[in-house]
Coordinates of C-alpha atoms and ligand atoms in Angstrom, one line a residue:
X10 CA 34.5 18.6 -14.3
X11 CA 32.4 21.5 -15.3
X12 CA 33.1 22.9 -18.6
X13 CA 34.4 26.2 -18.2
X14 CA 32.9 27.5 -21.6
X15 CA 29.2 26.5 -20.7
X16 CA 27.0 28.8 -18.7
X17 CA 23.6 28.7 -17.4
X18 CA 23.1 32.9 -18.3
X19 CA 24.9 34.8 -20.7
X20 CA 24.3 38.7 -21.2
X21 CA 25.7 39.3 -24.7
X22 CA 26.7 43.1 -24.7
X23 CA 27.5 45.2 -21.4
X24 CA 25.4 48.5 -21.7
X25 CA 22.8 50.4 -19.6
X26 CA 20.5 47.1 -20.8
X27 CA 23.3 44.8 -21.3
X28 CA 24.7 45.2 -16.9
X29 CA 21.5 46.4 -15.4
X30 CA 20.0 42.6 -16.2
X31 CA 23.4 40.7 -15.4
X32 CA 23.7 42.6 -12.0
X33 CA 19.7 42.0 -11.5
X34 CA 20.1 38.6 -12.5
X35 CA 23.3 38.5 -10.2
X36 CA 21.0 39.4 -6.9
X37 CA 18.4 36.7 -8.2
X38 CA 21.4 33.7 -7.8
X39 CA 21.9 32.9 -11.4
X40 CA 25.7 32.5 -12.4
X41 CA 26.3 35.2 -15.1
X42 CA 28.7 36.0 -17.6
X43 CA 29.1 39.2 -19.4
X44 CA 30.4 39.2 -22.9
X45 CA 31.6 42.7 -23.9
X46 CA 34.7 44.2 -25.4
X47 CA 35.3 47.2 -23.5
X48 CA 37.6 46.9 -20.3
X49 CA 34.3 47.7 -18.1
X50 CA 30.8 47.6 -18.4
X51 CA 29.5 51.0 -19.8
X52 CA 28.3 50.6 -23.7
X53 CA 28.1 53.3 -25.9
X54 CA 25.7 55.4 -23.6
X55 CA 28.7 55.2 -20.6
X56 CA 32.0 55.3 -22.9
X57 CA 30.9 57.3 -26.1
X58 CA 27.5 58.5 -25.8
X59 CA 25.0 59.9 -23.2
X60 CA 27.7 60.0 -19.8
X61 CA 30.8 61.9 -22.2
X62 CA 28.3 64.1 -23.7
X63 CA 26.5 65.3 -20.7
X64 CA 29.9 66.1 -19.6
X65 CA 30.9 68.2 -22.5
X66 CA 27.1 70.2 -22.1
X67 CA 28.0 70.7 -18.6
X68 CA 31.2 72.8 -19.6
X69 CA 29.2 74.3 -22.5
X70 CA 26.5 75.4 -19.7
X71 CA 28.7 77.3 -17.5
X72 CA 30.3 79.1 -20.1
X73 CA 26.6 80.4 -21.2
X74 CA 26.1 81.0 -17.6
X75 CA 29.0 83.4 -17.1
X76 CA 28.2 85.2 -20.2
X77 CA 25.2 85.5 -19.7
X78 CA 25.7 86.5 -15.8
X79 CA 26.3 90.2 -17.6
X80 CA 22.9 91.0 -17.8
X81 CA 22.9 91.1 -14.0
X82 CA 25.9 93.0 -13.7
X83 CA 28.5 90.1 -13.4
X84 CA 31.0 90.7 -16.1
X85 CA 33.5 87.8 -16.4
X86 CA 36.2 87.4 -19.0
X87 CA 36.2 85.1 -22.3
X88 CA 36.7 81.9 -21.2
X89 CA 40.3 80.4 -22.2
X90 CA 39.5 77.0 -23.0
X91 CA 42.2 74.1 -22.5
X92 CA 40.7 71.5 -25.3
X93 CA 43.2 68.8 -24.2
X94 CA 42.6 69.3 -19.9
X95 CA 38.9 69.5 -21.4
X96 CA 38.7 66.2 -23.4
X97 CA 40.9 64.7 -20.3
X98 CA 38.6 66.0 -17.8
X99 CA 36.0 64.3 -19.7
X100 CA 38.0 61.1 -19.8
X101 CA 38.2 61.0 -16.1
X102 CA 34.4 61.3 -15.8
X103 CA 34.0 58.0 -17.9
X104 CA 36.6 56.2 -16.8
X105 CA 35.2 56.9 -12.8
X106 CA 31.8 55.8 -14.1
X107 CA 32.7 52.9 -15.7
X108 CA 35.5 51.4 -13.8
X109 CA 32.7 51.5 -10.7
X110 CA 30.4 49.6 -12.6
X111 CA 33.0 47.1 -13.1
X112 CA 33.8 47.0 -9.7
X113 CA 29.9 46.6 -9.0
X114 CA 30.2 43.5 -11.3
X115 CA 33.3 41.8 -9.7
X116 CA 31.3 42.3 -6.3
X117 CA 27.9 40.6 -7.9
X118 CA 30.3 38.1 -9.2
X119 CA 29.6 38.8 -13.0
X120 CA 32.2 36.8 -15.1
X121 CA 33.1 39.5 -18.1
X122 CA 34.9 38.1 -21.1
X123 CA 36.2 40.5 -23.2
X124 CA 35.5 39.9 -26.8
X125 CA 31.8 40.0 -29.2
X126 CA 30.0 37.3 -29.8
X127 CA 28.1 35.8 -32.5
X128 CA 25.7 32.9 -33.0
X129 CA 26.9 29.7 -34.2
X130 CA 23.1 27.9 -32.6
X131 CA 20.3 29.0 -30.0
X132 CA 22.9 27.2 -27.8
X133 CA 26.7 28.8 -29.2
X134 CA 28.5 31.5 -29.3
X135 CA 31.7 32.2 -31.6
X136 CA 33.6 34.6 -29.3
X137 CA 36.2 36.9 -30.7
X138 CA 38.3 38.2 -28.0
X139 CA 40.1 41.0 -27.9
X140 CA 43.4 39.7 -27.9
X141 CA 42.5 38.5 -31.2
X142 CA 41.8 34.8 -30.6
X143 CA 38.4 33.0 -30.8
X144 CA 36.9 30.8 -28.6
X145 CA 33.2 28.7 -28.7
X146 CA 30.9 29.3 -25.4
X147 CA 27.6 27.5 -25.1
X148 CA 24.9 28.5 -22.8
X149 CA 21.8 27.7 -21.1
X150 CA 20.1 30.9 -21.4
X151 CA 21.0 34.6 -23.2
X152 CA 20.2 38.1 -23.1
X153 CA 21.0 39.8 -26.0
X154 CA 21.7 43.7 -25.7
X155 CA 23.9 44.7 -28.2
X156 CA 22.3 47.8 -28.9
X157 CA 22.5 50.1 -31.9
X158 CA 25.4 52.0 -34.5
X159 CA 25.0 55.4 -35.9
X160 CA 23.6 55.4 -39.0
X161 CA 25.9 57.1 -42.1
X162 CA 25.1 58.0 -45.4
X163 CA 25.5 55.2 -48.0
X164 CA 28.9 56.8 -50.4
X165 CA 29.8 59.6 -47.8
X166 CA 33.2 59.3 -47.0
X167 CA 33.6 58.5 -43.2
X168 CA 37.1 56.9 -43.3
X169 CA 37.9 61.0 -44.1
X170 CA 39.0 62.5 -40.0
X171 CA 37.0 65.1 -41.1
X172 CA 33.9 63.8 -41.6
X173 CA 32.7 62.3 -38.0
X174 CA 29.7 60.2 -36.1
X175 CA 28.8 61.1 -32.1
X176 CA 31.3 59.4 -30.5
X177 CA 34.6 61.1 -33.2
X178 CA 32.9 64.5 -32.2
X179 CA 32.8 63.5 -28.3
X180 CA 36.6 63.1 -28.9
X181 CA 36.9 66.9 -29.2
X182 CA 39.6 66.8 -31.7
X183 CA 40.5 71.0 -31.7
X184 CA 37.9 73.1 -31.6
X185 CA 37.0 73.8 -35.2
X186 CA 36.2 77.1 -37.0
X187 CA 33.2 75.8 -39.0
X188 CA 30.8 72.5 -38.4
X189 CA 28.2 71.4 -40.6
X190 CA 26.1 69.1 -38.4
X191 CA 23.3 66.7 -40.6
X192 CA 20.7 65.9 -38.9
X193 CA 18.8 68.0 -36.1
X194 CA 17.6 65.5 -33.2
X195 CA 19.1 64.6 -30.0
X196 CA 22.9 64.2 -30.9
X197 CA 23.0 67.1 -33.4
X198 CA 21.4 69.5 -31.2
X199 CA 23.3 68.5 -28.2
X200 CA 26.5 68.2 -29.9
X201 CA 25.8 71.1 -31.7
X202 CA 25.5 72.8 -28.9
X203 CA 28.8 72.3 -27.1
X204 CA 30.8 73.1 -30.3
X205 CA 29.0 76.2 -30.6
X206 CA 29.5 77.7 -27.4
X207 CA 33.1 76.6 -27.4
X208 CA 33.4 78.9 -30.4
X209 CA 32.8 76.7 -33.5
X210 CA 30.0 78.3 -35.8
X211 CA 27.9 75.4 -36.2
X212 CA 25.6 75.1 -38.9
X213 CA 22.5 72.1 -39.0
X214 CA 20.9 70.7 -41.9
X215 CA 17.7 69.0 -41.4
X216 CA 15.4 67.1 -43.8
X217 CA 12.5 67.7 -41.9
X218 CA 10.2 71.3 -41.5
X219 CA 11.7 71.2 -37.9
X220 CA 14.3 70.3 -35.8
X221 CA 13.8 67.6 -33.6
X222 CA 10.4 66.8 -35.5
X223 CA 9.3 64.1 -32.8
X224 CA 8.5 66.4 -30.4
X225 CA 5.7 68.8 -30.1
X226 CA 6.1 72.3 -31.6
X227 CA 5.8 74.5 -28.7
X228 CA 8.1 72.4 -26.9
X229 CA 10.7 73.1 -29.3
X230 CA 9.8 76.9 -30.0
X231 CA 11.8 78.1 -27.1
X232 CA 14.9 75.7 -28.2
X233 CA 14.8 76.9 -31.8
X234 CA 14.7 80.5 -30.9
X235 CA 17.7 79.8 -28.7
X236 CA 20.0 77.5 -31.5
X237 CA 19.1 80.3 -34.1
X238 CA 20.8 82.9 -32.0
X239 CA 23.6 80.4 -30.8
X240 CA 24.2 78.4 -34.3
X241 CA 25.5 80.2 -37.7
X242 CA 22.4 78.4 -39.7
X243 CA 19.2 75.7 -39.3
X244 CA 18.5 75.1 -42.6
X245 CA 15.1 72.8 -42.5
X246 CA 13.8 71.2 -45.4
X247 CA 17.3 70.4 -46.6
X248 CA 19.7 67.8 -47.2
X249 CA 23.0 67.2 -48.4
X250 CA 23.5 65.9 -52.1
X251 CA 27.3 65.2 -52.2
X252 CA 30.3 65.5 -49.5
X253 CA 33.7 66.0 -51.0
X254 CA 36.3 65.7 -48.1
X255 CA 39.9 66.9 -48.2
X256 CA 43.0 67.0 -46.1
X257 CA 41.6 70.1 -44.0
X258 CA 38.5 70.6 -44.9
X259 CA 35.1 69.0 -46.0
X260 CA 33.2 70.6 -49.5
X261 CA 29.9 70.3 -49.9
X262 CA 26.4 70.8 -52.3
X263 CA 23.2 71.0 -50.4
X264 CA 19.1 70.4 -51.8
X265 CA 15.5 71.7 -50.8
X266 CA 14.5 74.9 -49.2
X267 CA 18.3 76.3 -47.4
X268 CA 19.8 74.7 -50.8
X269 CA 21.2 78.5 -51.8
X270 CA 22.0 80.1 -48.3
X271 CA 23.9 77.7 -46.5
X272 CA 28.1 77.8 -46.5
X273 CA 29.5 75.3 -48.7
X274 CA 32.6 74.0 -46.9
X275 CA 33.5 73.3 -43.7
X276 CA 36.3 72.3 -41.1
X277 CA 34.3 69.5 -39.9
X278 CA 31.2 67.7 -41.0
X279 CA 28.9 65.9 -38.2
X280 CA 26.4 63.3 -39.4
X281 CA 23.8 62.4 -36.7
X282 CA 20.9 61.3 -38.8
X283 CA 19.8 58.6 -36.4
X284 CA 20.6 54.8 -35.4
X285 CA 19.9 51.6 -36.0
X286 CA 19.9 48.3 -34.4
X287 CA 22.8 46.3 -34.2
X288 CA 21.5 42.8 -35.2
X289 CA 23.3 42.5 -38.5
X290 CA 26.6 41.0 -38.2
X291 CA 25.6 38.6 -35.2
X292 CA 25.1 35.3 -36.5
X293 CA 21.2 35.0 -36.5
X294 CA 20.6 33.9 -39.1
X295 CA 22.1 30.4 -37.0
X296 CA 19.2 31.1 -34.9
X297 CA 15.4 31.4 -35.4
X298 CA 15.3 35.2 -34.0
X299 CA 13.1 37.6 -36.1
X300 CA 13.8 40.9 -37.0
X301 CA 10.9 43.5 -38.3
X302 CA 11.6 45.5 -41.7
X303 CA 14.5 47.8 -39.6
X304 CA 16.7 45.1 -38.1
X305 CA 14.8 45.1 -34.8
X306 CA 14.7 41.9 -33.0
X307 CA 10.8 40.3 -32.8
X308 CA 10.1 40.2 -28.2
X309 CA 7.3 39.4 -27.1
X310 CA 6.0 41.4 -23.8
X311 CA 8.5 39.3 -21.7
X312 CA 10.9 40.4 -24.1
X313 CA 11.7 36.6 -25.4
X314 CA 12.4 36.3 -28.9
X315 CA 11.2 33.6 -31.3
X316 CA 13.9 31.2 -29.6
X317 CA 12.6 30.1 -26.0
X318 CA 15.7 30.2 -24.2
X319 CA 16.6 33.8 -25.9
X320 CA 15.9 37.4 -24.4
X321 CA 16.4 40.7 -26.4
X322 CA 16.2 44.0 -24.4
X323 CA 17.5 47.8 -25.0
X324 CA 18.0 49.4 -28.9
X325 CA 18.2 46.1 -30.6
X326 CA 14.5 45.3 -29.4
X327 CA 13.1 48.6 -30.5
X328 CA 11.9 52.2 -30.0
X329 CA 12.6 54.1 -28.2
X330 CA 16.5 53.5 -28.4
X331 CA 17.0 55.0 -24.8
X332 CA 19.4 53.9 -21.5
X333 CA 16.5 53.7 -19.2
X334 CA 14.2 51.8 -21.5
X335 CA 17.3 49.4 -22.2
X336 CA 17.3 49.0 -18.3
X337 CA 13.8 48.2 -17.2
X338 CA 13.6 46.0 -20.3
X339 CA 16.7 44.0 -18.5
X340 CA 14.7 43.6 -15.2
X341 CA 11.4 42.4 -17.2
X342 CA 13.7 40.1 -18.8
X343 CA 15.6 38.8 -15.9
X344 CA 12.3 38.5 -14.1
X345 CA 11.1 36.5 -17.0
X346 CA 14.1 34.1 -17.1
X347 CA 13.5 33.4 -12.8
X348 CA 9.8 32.5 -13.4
X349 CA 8.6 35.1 -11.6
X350 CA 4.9 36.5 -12.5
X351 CA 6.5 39.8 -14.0
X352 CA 4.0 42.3 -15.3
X353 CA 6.2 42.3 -18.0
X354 CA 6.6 45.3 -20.6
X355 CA 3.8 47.6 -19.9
X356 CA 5.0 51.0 -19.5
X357 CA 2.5 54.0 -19.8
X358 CA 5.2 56.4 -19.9
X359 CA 9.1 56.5 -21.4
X360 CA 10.2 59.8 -20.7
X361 CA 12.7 61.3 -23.7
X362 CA 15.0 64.2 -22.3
X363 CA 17.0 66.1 -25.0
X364 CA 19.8 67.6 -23.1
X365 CA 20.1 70.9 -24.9
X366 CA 19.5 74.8 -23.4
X367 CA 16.8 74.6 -22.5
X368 CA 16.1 71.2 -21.9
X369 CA 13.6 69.7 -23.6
X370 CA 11.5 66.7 -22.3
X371 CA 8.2 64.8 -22.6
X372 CA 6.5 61.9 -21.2
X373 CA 3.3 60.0 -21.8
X374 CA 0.9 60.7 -24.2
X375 CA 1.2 64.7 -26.2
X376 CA -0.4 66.9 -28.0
X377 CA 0.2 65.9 -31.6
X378 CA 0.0 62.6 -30.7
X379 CA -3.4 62.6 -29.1
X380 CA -4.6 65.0 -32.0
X381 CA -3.1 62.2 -34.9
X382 CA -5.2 59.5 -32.5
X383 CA -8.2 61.7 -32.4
X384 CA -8.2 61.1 -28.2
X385 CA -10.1 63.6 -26.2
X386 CA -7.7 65.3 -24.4
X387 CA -7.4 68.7 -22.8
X388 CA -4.1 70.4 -22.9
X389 CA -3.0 73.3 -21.0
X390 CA 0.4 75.7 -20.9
X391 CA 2.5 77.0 -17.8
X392 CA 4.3 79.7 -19.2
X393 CA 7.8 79.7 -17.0
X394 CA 7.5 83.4 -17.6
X395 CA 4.6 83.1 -14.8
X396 CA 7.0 81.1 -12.7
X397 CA 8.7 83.2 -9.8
X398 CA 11.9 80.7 -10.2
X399 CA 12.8 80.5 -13.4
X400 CA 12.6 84.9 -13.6
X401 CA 15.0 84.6 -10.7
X402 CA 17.3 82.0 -12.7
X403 CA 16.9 85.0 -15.7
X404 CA 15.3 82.0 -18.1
X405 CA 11.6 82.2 -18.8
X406 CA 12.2 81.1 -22.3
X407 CA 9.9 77.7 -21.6
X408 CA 6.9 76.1 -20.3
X409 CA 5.7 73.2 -18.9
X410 CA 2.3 71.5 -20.6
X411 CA 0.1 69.1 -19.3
X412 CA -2.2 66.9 -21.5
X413 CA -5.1 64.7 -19.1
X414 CA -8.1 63.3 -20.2
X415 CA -10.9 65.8 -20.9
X416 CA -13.7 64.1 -18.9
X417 CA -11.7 62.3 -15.8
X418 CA -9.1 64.7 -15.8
X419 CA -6.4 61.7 -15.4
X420 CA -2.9 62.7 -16.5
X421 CA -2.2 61.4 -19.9
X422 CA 1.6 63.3 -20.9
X423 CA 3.8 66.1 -19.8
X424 CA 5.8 68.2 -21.6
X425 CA 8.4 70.6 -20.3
X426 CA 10.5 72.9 -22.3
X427 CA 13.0 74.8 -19.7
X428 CA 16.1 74.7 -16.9
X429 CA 16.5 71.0 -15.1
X430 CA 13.4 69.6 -17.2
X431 CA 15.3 66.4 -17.6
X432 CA 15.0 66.2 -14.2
X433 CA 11.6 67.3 -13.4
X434 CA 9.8 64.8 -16.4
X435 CA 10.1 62.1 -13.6
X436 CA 7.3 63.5 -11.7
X437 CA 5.0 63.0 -14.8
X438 CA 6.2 60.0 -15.3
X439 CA 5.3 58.8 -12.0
X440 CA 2.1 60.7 -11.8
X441 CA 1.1 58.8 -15.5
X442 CA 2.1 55.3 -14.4
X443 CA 0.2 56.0 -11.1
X444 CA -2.7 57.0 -12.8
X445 CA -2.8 60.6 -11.0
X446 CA -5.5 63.0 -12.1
X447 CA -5.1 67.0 -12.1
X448 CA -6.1 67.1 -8.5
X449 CA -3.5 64.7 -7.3
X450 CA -1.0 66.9 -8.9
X451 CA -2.4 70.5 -7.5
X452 CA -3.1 69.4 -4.5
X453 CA 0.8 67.7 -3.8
X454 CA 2.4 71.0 -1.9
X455 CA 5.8 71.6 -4.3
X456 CA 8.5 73.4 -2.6
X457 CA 8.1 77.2 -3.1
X458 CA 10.5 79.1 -4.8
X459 CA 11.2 75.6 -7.9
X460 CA 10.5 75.7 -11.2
X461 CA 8.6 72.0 -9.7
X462 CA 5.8 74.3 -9.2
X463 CA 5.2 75.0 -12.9
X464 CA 4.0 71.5 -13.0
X465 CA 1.7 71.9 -9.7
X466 CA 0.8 75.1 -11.4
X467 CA -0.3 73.6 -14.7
X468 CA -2.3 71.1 -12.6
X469 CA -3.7 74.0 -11.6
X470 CA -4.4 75.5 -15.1
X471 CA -6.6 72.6 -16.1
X472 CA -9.5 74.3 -13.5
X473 CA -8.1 77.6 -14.6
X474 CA -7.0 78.6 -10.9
X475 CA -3.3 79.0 -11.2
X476 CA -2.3 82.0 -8.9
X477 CA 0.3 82.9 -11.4
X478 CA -1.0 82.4 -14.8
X479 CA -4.6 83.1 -16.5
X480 CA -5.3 81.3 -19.5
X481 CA -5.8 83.4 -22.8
X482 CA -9.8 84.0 -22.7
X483 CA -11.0 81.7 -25.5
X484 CA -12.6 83.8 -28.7
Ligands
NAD29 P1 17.5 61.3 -34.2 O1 16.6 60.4 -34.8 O2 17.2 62.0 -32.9 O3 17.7 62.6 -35.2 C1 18.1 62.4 -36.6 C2 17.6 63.6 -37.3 O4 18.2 63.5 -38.6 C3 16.1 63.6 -37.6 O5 15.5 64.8 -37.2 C4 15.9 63.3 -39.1 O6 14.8 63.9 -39.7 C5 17.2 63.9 -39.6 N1 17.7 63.3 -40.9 C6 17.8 62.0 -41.2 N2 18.4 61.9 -42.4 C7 18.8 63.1 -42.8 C8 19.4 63.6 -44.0 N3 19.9 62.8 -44.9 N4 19.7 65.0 -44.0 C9 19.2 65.8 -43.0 N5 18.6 65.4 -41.9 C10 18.3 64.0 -41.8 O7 18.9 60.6 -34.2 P2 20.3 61.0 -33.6 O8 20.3 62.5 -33.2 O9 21.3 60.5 -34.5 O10 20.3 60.2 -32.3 C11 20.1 58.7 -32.4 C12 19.4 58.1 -31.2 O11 20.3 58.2 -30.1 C13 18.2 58.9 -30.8 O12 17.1 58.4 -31.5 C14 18.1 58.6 -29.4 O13 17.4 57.5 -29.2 C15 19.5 58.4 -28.9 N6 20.0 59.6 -28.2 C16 19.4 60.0 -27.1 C17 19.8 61.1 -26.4 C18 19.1 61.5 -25.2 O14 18.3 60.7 -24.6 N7 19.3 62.7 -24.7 C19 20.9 61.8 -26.9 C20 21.6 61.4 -28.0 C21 21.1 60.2 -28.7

């Protein structure tokens, strides 16, 4: 009789990493159970991160929309916003997404246990369930992809309702008079965002000179000059020294540069000052997996740990903690695991999109980073001001900035700062892993009237022959 706890594949945590390899796995034969403790596949980007939030910006975007549609002469009336058919609307969007990814796994056959697991060996799980009972399950082989946890402030007191992580904020408790967001990167801003044009004045503290200080500055120009208009306060250079939180509201003391300016309590207090892997509490010590100096599990390019019959893919196997990395991590792995002759992980580009109006996103190598390498690179600037698409969508606040090699001209990064740059980024991302140069680019017909054009047009640029745009004569 075969045992019914032993199996030849376990995935050990069911996000964008965690199903992407058990469904690829799936197609390639192998038996494969998932071990999560949600009712469906989904993670945290599905059920409390990038899917809900994307969601909440897309309300947030039409209410800019319509106000801002009075500038062409379409007046509309303040929105009346219905925060519980809001948050249920949002609810309904998850639970569509994920309960079709389920489905997805009862067709590829995936066995889902609900519970977490921990090590016991590099054979053995302990498996809490969610009923509340344990049970042991050994395995042949195991992907781990367990992802990450938002980080909070050693002392601060997050038991408080009032003082909240991503996923309490993306429950959209009431709309609140006053939010102090810490931290200015991708879930501050993005958050941030939505509260504020729901009505919430929204203040964000940052510790750094800049908000989202991994991208390139010009990139984020057109951003900050938006947030500044949209938020109460950006206070750079600053942080929090202490966080007293009461029944209705949260009191605060602030350091560094916006130390004196900023308000000092608030109805709600956000803290989005990053993650960190989720490798702690799993039993690996039982195991000989390594983790770096940040809790990152050790891969190698296959993305196989220090145990041979172990795979780590997604935010617990490091930078960039991102859905799609977690994803094509899974298929390296899987292919791994089947023997095939995978490339493994080699990607030249891992696009980063920061949801926010304007978007924000990047790919490949930038400017900073090329400068900081001292790589010879020439970078130009497409101005959406020059584009004839983005003056008929009333927002040339944005550009789009290629970086190539100066000699060959090959296309190193792309940068886009504008409308529906999430979406465009995968263009440079194909045109880097293909190994495009300018020409290849330029010389692609893009639809005419898109902002995709900006991107032909910055091609373009780098032989200063853009029909729309001149570049600044140099002094
Ligand atoms: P983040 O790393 O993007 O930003 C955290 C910010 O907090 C940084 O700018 C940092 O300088 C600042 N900070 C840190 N400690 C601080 C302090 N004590 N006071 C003031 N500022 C402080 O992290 P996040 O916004 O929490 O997001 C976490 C991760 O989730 C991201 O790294 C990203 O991988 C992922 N994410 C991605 C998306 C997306 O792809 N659109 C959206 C949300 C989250």
């Amino acid at each position: 009789m075969p045992d019914k706890n032993h199996h030849d594949l376990i995935v050990l945590g069911g996000g964008p990493g965690g199903y992407a390899a058990a469904f690829h796995a799936a197609d390639k034969g192998f038996n494969v159970t998932l071990i999560d403790p949600e009712e469906n596949p989904g993670g945290t980007c599905l059920y409390r991160g990038c899917i809900p939030s994307k969601a909440m910006l897309h309300a947030a975007k039409v209410i800019s929309d319509a106000r801002e549609a009075s500038e062409f002469g379409v007046d509309f009336a303040e929105p009346k916003i219905d925060v519980d058919k809001l948050r249920a609307w949002k609810g309904s969007v998850v639970e569509r997404l994920t309960s079709g990814v389920g489905k997805i796994a009862e067709m590829r056959k995936v066995k889902h246990i609900r519970g977490t697991g921990s090590f016991v060996s590099n054979t053995e799980l302990e498996v809490k369930l969610v009923d509340g009972t344990s049970e042991r399950h050994t395995f042949d082989k195991l992907i781990l992809a367990t992802g990450s946890l938002a980080i909070s402030i050693p002392g601060w007191p997050m038991d408080n309702p009032r003082m909240m992580l991503a996923k309490d904020a993306l429950d959209l408790p009431e709309i609140p008079k006053t939010m102090l967001i810490v931290g200015g990167g991708y879930i501050g801003l993005e958050l941030g965002s939505v509260y504020a044009t729901l009505g919430t004045k929204v203040t964000v503290v940052e510790m750094m000179k800049t908000i989202l200080p991994g991208a390139d500055k010009d990139l984020v120009r057109p951003l900050n000059k938006r947030l500044k208009q949209q938020f109460e306060a950006i206070h750079l250079e600053t942080k929090v020294s202490s966080v007293n939180a009461l029944k209705t509201k949260v009191k605060v003391e602030f350091e560094g540069k916006g130390a004196d300016d900023a308000r000092k309590e608030y109805d709600y207090v956000l803290v989005s000052v990053g993650r960190k892997p989720n490798s702690a509490n799993l039993g690996l010590e039982n195991t000989n997996i390594e983790l770096d100096d940040k809790g990152f599990v050790q891969v190698d390019d296959k993305r196989r740990t220090a145990e041979a019959n172990i795979w780590a893919i997604g935010d617990i196997a490091g930078e960039p903690m991102l859905a799609h990395k977690a994803s094509h991590e899974g298929r390296v792995a899987v292919e791994a695991i089947a023997g095939e002759k995978s490339a493994g992980w080699d990607p030249r580009a891992i696009p980063a999109v920061v949801f926010t109006d304007p978007e924000i996103a990047w790919a490949g190598l930038m400017e900073d980073e090329a400068k900081a390498k001292g790589i010879d690179v020439q970078v130009v600037k497409f101005p959406l001001a020059a584009s004839g698409r983005a003056i008929t969508l009333g927002r040339t606040d944005g550009l789009t900035k290629l970086v190539v090699n100066a000699k060959t001209k090959k296309i190193l990064g792309l940068g886009i700062a504008g409308p529906n740059a999430g979406d465009m980024i995968a263009e440079g991302v194909l045109a880097i892993e293909m190994g495009c140069v300018a020409d290849d680019l330029r010389l692609s017909i893009h639809p005419h009237p898109t902002l995709s054009e900006a991107i032909m047009e910055s091609a373009d640029l780098i032989f200063n022959q853009s029909p729309h745009y001149m570049l600044p004569k140099k002094r």
